[in-house]
mmCIF file of C-alpha atoms in Angstrom:
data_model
loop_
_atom_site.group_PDB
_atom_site.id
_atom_site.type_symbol
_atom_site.label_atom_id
_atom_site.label_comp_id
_atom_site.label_asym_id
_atom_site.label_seq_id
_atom_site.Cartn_x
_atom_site.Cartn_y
_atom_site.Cartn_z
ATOM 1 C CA UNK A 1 25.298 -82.694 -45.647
ATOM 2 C CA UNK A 2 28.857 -83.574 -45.912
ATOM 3 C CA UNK A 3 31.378 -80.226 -45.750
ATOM 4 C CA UNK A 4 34.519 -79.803 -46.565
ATOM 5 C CA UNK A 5 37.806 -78.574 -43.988
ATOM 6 C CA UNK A 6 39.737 -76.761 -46.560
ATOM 7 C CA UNK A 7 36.327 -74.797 -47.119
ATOM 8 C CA UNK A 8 37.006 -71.013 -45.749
ATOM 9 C CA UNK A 9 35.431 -70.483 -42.417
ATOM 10 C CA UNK A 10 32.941 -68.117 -43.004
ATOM 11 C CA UNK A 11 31.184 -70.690 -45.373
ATOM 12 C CA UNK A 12 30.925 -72.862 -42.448
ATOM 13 C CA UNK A 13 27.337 -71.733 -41.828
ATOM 14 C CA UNK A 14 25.663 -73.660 -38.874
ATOM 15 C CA UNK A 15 21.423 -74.367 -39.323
ATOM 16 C CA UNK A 16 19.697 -72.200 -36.787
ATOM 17 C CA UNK A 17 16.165 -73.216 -35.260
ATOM 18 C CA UNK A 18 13.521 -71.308 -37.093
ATOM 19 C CA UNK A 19 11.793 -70.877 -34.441
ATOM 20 C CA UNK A 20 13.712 -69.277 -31.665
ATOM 21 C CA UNK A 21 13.855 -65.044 -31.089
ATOM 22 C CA UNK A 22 16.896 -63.187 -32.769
ATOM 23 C CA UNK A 23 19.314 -62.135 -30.132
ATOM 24 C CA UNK A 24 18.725 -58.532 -28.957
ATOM 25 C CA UNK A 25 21.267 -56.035 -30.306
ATOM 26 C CA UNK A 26 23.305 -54.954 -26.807
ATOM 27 C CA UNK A 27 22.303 -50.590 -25.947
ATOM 28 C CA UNK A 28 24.577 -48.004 -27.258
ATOM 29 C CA UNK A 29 24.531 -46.459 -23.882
ATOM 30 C CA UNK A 30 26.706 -47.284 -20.497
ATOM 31 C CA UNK A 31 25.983 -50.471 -19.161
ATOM 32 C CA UNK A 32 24.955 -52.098 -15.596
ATOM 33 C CA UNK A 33 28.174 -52.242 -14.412
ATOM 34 C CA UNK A 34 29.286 -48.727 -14.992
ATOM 35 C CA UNK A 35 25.949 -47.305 -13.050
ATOM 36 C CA UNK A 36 26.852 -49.868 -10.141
ATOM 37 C CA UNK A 37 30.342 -48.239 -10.064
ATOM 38 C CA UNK A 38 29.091 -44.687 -10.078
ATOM 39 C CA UNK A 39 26.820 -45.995 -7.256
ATOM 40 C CA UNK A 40 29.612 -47.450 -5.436
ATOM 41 C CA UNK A 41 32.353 -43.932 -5.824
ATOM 42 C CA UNK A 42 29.281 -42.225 -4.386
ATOM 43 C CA UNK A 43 28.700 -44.355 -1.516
ATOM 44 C CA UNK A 44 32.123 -44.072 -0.607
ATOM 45 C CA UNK A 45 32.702 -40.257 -1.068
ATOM 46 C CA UNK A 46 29.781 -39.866 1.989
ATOM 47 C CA UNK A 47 31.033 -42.349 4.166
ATOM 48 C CA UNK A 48 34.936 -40.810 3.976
ATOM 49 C CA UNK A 49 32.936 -37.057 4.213
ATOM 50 C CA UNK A 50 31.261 -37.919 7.340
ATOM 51 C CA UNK A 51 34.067 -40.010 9.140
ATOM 52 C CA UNK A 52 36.314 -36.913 7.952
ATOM 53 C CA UNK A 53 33.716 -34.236 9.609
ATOM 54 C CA UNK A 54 32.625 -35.881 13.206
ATOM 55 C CA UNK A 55 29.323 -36.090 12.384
ATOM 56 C CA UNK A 56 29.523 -40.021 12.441
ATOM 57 C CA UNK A 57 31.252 -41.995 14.835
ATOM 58 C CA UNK A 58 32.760 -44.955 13.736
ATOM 59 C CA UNK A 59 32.265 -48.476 15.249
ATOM 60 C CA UNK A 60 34.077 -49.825 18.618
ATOM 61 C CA UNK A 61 35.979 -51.991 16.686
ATOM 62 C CA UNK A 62 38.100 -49.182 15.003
ATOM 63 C CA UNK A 63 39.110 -47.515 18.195
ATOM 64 C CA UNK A 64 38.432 -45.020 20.510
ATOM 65 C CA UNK A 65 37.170 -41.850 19.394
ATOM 66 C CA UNK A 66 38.988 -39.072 19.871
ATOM 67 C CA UNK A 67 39.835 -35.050 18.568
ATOM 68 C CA UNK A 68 42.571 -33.001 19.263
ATOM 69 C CA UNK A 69 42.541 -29.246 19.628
ATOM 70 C CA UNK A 70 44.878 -26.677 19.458
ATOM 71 C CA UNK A 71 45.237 -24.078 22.543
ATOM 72 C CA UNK A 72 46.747 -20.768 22.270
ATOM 73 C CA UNK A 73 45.511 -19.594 25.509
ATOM 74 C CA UNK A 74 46.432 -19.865 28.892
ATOM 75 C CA UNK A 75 44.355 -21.417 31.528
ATOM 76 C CA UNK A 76 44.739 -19.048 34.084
ATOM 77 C CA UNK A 77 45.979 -15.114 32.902
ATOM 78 C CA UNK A 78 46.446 -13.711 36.447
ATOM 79 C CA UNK A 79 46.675 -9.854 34.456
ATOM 80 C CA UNK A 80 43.753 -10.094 32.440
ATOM 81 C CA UNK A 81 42.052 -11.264 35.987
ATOM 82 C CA UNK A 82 42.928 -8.528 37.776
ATOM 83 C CA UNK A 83 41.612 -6.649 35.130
ATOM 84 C CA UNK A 84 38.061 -8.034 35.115
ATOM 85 C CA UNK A 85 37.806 -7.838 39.009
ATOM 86 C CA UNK A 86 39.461 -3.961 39.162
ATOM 87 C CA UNK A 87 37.269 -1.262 40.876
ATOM 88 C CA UNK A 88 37.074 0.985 38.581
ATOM 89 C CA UNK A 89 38.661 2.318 35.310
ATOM 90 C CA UNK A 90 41.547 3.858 36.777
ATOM 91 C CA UNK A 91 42.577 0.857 38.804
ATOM 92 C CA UNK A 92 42.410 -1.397 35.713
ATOM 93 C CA UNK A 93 44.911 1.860 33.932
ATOM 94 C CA UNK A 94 47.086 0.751 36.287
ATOM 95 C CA UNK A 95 47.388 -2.588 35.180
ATOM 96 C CA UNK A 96 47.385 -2.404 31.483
ATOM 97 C CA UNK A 97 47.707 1.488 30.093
ATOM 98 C CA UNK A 98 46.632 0.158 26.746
ATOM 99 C CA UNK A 99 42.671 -0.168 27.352
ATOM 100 C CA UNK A 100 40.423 2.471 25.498
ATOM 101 C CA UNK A 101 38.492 4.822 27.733
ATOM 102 C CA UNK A 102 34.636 3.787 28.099
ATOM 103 C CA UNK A 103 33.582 7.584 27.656
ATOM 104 C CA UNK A 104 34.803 7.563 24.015
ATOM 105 C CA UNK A 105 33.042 4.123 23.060
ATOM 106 C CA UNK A 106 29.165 5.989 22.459
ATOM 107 C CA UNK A 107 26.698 3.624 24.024
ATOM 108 C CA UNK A 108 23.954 6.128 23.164
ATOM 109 C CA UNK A 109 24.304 5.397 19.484
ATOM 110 C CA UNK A 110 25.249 2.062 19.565
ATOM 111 C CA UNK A 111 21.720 1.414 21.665
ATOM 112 C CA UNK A 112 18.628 -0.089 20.002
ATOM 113 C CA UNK A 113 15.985 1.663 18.666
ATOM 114 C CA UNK A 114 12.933 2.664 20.767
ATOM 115 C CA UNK A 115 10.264 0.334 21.001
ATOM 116 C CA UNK A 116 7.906 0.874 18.100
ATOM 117 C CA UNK A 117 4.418 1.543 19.038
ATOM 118 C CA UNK A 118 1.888 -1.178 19.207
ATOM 119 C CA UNK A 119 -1.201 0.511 17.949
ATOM 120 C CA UNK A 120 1.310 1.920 14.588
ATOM 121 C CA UNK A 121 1.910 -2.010 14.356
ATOM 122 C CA UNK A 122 -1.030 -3.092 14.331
ATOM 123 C CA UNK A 123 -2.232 -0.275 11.405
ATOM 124 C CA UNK A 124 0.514 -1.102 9.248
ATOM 125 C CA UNK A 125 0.023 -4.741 9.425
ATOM 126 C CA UNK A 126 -3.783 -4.033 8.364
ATOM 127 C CA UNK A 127 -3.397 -1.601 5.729
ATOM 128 C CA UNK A 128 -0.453 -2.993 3.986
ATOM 129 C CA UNK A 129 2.720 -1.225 2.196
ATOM 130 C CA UNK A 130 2.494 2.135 1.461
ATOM 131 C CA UNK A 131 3.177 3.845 -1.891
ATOM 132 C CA UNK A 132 6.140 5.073 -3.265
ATOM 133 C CA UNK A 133 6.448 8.709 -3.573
ATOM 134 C CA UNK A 134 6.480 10.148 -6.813
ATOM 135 C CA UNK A 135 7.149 13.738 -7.932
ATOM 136 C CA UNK A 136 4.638 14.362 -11.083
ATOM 137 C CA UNK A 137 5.859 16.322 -13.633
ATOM 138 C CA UNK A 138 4.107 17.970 -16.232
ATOM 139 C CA UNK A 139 5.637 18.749 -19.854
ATOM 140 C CA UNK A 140 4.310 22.250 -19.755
ATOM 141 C CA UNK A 141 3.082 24.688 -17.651
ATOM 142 C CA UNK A 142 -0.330 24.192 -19.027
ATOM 143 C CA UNK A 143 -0.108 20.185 -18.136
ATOM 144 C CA UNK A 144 0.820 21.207 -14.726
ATOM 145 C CA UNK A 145 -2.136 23.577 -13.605
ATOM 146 C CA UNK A 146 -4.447 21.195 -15.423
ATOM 147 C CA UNK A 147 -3.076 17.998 -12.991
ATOM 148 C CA UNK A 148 -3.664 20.310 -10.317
ATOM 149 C CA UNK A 149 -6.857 21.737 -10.951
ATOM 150 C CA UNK A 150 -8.340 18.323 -11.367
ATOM 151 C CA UNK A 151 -6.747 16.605 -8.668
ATOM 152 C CA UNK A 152 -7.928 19.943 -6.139
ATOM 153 C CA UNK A 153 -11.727 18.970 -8.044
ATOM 154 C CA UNK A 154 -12.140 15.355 -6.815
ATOM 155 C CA UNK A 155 -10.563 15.848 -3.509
ATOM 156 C CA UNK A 156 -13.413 19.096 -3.269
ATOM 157 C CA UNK A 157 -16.240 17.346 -4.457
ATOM 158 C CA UNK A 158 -15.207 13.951 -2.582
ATOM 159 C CA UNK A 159 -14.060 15.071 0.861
ATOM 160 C CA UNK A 160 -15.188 18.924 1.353
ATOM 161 C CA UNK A 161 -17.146 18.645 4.441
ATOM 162 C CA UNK A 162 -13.830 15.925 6.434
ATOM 163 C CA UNK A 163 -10.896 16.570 7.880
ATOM 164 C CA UNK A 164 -7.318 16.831 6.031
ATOM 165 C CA UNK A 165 -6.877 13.285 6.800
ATOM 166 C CA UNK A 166 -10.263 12.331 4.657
ATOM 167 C CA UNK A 167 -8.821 14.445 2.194
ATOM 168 C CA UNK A 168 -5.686 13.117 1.571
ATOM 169 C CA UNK A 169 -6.874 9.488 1.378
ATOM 170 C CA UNK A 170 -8.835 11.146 -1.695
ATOM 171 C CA UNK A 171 -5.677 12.257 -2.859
ATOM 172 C CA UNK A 172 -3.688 9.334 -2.339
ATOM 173 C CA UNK A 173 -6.592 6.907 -3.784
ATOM 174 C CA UNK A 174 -6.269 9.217 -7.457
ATOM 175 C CA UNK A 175 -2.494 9.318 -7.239
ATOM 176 C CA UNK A 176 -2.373 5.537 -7.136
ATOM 177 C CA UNK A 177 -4.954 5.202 -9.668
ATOM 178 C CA UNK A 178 -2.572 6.889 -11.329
ATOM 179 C CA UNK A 179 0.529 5.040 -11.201
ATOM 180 C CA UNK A 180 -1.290 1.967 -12.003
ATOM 181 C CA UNK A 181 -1.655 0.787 -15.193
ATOM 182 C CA UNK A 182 -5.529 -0.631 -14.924
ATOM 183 C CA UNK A 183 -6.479 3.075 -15.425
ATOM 184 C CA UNK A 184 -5.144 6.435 -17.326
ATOM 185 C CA UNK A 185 -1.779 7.640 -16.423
ATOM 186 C CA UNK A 186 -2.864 11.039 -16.318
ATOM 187 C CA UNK A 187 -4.575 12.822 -13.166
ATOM 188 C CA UNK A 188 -7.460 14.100 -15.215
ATOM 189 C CA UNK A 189 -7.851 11.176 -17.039
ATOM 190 C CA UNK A 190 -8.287 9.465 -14.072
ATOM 191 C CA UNK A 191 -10.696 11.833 -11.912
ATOM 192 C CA UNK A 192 -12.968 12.394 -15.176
ATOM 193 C CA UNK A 193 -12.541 8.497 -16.509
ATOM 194 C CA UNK A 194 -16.217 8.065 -18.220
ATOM 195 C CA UNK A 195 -17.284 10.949 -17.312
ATOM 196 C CA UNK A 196 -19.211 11.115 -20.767
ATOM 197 C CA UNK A 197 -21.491 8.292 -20.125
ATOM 198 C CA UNK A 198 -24.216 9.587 -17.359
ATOM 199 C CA UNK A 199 -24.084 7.009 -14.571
ATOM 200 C CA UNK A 200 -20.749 5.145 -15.469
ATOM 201 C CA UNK A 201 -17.978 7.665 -14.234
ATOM 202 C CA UNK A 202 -15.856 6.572 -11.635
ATOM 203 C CA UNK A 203 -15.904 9.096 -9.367
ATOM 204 C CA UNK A 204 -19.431 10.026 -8.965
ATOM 205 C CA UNK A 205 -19.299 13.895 -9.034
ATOM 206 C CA UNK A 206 -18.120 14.489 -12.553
ATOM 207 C CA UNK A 207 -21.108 12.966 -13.655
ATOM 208 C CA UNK A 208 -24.146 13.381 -11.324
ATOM 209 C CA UNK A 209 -23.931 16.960 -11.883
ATOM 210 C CA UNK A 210 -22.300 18.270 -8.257
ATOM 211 C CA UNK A 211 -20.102 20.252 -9.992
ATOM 212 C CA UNK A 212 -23.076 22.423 -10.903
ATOM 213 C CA UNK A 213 -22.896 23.578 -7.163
ATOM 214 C CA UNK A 214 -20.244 26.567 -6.499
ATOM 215 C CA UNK A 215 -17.875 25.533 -4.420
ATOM 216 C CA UNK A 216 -17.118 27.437 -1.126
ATOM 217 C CA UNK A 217 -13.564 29.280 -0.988
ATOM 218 C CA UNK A 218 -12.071 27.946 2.180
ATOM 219 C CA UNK A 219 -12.594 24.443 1.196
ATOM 220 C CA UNK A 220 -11.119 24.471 -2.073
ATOM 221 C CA UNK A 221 -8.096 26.394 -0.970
ATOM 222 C CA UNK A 222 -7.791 23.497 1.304
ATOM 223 C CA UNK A 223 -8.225 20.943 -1.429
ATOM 224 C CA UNK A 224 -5.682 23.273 -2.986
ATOM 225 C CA UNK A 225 -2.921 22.848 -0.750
ATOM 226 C CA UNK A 226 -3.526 18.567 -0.297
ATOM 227 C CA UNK A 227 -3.465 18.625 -3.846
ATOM 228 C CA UNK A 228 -0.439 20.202 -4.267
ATOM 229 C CA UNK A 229 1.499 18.375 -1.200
ATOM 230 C CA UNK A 230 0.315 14.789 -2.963
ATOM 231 C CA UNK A 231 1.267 15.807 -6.358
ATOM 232 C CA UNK A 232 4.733 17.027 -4.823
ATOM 233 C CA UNK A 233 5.444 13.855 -3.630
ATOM 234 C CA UNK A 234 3.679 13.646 -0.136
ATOM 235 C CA UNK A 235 2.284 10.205 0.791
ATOM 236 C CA UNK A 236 -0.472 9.575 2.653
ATOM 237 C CA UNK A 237 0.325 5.685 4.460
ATOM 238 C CA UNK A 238 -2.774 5.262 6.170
ATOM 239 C CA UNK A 239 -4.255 4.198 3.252
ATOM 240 C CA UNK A 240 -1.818 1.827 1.311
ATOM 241 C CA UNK A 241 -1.961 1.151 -2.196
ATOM 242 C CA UNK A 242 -5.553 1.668 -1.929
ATOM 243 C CA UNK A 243 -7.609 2.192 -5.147
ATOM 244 C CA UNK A 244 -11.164 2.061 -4.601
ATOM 245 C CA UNK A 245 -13.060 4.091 -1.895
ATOM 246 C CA UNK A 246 -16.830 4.346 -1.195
ATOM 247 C CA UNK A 247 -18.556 6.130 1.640
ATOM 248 C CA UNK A 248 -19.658 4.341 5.009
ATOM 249 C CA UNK A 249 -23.530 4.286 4.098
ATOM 250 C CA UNK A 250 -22.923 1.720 1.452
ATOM 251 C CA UNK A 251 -21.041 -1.420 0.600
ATOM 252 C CA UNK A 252 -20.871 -1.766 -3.236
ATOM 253 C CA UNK A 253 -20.938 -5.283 -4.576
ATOM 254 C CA UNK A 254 -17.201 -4.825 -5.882
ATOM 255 C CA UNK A 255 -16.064 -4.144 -2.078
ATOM 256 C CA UNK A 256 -16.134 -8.565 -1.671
ATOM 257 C CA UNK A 257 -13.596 -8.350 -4.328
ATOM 258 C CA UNK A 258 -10.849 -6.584 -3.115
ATOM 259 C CA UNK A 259 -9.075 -5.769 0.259
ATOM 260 C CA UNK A 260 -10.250 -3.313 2.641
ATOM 261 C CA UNK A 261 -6.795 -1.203 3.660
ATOM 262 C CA UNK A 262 -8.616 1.453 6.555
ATOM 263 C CA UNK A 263 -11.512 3.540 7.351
ATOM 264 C CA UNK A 264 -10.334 7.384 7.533
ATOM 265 C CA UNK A 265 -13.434 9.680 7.927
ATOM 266 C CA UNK A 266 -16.236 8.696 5.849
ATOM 267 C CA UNK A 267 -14.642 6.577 3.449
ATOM 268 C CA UNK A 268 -13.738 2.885 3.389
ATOM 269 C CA UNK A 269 -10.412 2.291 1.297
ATOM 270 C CA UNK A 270 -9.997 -1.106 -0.580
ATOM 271 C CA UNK A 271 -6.936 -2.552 -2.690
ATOM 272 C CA UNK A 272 -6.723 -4.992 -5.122
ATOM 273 C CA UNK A 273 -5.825 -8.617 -4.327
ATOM 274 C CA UNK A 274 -2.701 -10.601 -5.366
ATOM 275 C CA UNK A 275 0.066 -9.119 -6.908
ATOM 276 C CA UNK A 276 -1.878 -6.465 -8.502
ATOM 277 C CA UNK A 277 -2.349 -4.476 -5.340
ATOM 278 C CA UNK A 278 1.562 -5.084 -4.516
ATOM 279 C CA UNK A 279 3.914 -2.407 -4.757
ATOM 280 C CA UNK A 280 5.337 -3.787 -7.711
ATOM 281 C CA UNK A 281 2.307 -3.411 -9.502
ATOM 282 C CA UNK A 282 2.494 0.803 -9.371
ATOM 283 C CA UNK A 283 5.197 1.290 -12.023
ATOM 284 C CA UNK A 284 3.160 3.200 -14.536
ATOM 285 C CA UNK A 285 4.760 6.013 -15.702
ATOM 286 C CA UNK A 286 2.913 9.809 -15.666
ATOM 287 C CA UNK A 287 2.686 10.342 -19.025
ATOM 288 C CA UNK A 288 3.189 14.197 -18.319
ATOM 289 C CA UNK A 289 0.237 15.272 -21.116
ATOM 290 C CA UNK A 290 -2.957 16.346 -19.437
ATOM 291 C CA UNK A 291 -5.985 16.414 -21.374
ATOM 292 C CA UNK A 292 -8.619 18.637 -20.784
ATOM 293 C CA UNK A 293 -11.037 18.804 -17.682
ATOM 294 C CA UNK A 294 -13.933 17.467 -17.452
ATOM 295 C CA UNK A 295 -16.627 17.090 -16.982
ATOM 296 C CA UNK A 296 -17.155 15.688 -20.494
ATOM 297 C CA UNK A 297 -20.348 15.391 -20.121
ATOM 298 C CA UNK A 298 -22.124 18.810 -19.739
ATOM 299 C CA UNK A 299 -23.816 20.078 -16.682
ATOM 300 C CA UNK A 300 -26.580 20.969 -18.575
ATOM 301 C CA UNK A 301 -27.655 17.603 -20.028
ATOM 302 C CA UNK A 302 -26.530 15.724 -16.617
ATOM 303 C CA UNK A 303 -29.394 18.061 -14.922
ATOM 304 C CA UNK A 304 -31.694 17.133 -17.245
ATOM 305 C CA UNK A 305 -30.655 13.387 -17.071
ATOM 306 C CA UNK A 306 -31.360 13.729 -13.015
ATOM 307 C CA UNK A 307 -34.547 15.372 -13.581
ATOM 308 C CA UNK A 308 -35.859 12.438 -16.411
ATOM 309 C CA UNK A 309 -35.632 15.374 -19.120
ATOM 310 C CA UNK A 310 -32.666 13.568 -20.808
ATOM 311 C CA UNK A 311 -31.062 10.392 -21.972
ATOM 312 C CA UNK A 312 -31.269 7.438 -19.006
ATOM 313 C CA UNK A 313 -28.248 6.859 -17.492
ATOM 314 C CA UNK A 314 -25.958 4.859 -20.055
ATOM 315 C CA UNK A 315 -28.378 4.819 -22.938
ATOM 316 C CA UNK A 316 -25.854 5.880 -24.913
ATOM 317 C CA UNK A 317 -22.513 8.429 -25.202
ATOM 318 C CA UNK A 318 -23.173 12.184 -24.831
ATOM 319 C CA UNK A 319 -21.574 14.940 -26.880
ATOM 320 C CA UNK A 320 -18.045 15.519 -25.877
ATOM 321 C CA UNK A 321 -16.614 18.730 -24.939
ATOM 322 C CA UNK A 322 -14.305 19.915 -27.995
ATOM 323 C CA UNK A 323 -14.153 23.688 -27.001
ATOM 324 C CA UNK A 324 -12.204 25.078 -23.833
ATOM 325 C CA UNK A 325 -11.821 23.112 -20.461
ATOM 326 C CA UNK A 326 -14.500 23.852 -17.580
ATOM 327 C CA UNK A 327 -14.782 27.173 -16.133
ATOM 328 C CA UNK A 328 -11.975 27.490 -12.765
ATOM 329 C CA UNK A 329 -13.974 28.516 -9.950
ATOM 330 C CA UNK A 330 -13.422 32.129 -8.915
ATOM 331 C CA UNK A 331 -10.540 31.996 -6.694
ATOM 332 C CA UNK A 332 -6.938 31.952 -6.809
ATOM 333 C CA UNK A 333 -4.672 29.776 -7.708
ATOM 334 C CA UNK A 334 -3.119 26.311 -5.790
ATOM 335 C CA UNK A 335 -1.308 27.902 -2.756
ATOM 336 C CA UNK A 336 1.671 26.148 -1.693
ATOM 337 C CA UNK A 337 1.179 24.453 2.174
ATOM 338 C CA UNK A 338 2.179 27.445 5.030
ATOM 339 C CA UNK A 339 1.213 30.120 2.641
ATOM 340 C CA UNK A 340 -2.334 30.363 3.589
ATOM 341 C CA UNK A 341 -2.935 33.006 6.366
ATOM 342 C CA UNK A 342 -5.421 31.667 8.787
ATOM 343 C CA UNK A 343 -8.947 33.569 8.515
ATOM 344 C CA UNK A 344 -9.518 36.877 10.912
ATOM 345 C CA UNK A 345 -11.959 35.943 13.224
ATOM 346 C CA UNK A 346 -16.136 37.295 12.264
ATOM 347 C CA UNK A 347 -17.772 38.756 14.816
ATOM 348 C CA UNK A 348 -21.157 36.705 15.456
ATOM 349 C CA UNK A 349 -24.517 38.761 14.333
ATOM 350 C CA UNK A 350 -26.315 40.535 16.942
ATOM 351 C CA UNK A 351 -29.000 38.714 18.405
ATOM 352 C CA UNK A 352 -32.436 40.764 17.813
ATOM 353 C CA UNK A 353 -34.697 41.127 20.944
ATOM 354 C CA UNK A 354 -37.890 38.693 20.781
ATOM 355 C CA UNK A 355 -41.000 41.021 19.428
ATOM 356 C CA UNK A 356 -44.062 40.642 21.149
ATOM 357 C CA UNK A 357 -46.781 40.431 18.498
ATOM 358 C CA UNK A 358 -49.990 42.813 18.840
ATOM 359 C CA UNK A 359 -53.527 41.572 18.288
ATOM 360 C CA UNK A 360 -56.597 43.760 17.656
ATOM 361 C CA UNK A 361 -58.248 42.041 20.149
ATOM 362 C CA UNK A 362 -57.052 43.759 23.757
ATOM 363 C CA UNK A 363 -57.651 40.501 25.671
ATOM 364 C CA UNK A 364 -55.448 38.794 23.330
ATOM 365 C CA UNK A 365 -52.472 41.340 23.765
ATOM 366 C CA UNK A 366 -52.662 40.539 27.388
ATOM 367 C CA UNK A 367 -51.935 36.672 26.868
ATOM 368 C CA UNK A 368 -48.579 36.442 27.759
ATOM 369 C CA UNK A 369 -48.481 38.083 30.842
ATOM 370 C CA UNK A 370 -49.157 36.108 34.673
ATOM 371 C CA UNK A 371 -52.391 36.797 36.258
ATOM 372 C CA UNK A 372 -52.000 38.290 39.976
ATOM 373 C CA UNK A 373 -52.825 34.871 41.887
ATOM 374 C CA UNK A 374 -50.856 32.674 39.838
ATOM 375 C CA UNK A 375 -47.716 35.433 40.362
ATOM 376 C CA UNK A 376 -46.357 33.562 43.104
ATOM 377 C CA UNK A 377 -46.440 29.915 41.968
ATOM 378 C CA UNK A 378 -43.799 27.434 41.914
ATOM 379 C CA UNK A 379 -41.943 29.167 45.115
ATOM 380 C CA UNK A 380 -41.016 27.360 47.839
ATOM 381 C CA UNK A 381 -42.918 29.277 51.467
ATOM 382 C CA UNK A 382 -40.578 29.923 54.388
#
């Protein structure tokens, strides 16, 4: 096919083989040679960084190695020498009236602390952190005696026969309950927490019907005043964060799933794992409303649920109390700690003279005493 050159030029049209690939459009992004001279700056940047710092010597080739320091000091200060090697602090006065006195300096307070105690070491690093203190607050005066009363019941019924130690773990165990949010952020919601299911409560005596059982007056004064101290503010450290408690005769199946903090009288303490038993975790608020004391299931039927008269344990829920809260025991109110005068001493009972009994028969009356013969026995003859 013949063409023509006066034909414009983009009629000139070449034949192209059918049965080559198009040629690939070119990317819309940087090329290979603009990485390869980000690549390069880079490279270059380090190497003048480290020649510039010391870190990297340089070849032989490019000459000795070498760094120059400035001195502002004098080798040899024949003053300040004197100084160091004076007798005493007046001779070095002598030489330069400008030093400060060593009395005024206060080495006592600049010294370090003590050495800590290894056994307290060792007991912190097993039970963990220890909770925050917190001041609860009721709305009302009402809210407050009911946080108290219940607080005084679980630590009673819990701890009554330990020391003040066993009680306050009590105490600190409900108080964390109830700063966390897992469980009610009141105090009697959390000592009476399903108490109106027989068998499910979580602390045993609000539902097993101890409370049934007066309890004695110097015991729950002392209850009184722990309670009163924790809700206050007090902590109690030798248990941590600690949650769950259970007595030394048992190990409950949950006790694999936590983390045992101590052992204070006859209770094992356990926290939660992870981040949930952190101190982080205890940031519920007190809500500041108390509801009403337990127990919410009554005495009456938990009796009859011991003795098989009743419904089994969890069969089903029990009537709830809707009237006034359970009866205060008969004794005053929460005495603050260092109020309590300590009991007058009770003379102990007269001991009553053994009574010889009397028998109808006259031989038998004369049973107890030694025959004549026998008088004598057991002593050594000289």
């Amino acid at each position: 096919m013949e063409f023509d050159a006066r034909m414009k030029p983009e009629l000139s049209l070449t034949a192209r083989s059918t049965w080559r690939d198009p040629v690939p459009e070119k990317p819309a992004g940087p090329g290979r040679a603009f990485w390869a001279a980000i690549v390069a700056v880079v490279a270059v940047a380090c190497l003048a960084f480290l020649l510039s710092s010391g870190q990297f010597r340089a070849p032989a080739f490019f000459g000795p190695y070498s760094v120059s320091v400035p001195l502002n000091f004098r080798t040899y200060d024949p003053e300040r020498w004197a100084i160091m090697n004076a007798e005493d602090y007046a001779d070095a006065l002598k030489i330069d009236p400008t030093l400060p006195n060593p009395d005024s300096v206060g080495y006592g307070d600049a010294a370090a602390l003590p050495p800590a105690d290894p056994a307290l070491l060792r007991e912190e690093a097993f039970v963990g952190p220890p909770a925050k203190s917190y001041i609860f607050r009721g709305v009302t005066a009402l809210d407050r005696e009911r946080a108290h009363y219940c607080l005084t019941a679980a630590i009673y019924y819990e701890a009554a026969s330990e020391t003040d130690d066993g009680m306050r773990g009590v105490a600190q165990t409900v108080i964390n309950r109830v700063r966390h949010p897992s469980f009610p952020n009141t105090v009697c919601g959390v000592v009476f927490q399903g108490s109106q299911r027989a068998g499910v409560c979580q602390f045993t005596f609000s539902c097993d019907g101890a409370m049934a059982r007066s309890p004695s007056k110097p015991n729950w004064l002392r209850a009184s005043r722990i309670a009163s101290a924790a809700l206050g503010g007090y902590v109690f450290p030798k248990v941590g964060l600690a949650t769950h408690y259970h007595t030394q005769a048992i190990w409950p199946r949950w006790g694999k799933s936590l983390v045992m903090t101590n052992i204070v009288g006859a209770h094992i303490f356990h926290r939660w794992r992870g981040r949930w038993g952190m101190p982080d975790a205890f940031r519920a608020p007190y809500l500041g409303r108390e509801p009403v004391p337990g127990p919410y299931l009554p005495l009456a039927q938990q009796l009859a649920i011991l003795k098989g008269q009743g419904l089994p344990p969890g069969a089903g829920p029990a009537p709830m109390l809707t009237g006034a809260a359970a009866p205060l025991p008969d004794t005053i109110a929460a005495p603050l700690p260092g109020t309590i005068a300590p009991p007058a001493p009770v003379a102990p009972p007269p001991v009553a003279a053994p009574v010889t009994p009397t028998y109808a028969d006259p031989r038998l009356n004369q049973s107890g005493q030694i025959r004549e013969e026998f008088r004598g026995s057991g002593e050594w003859k000289q």
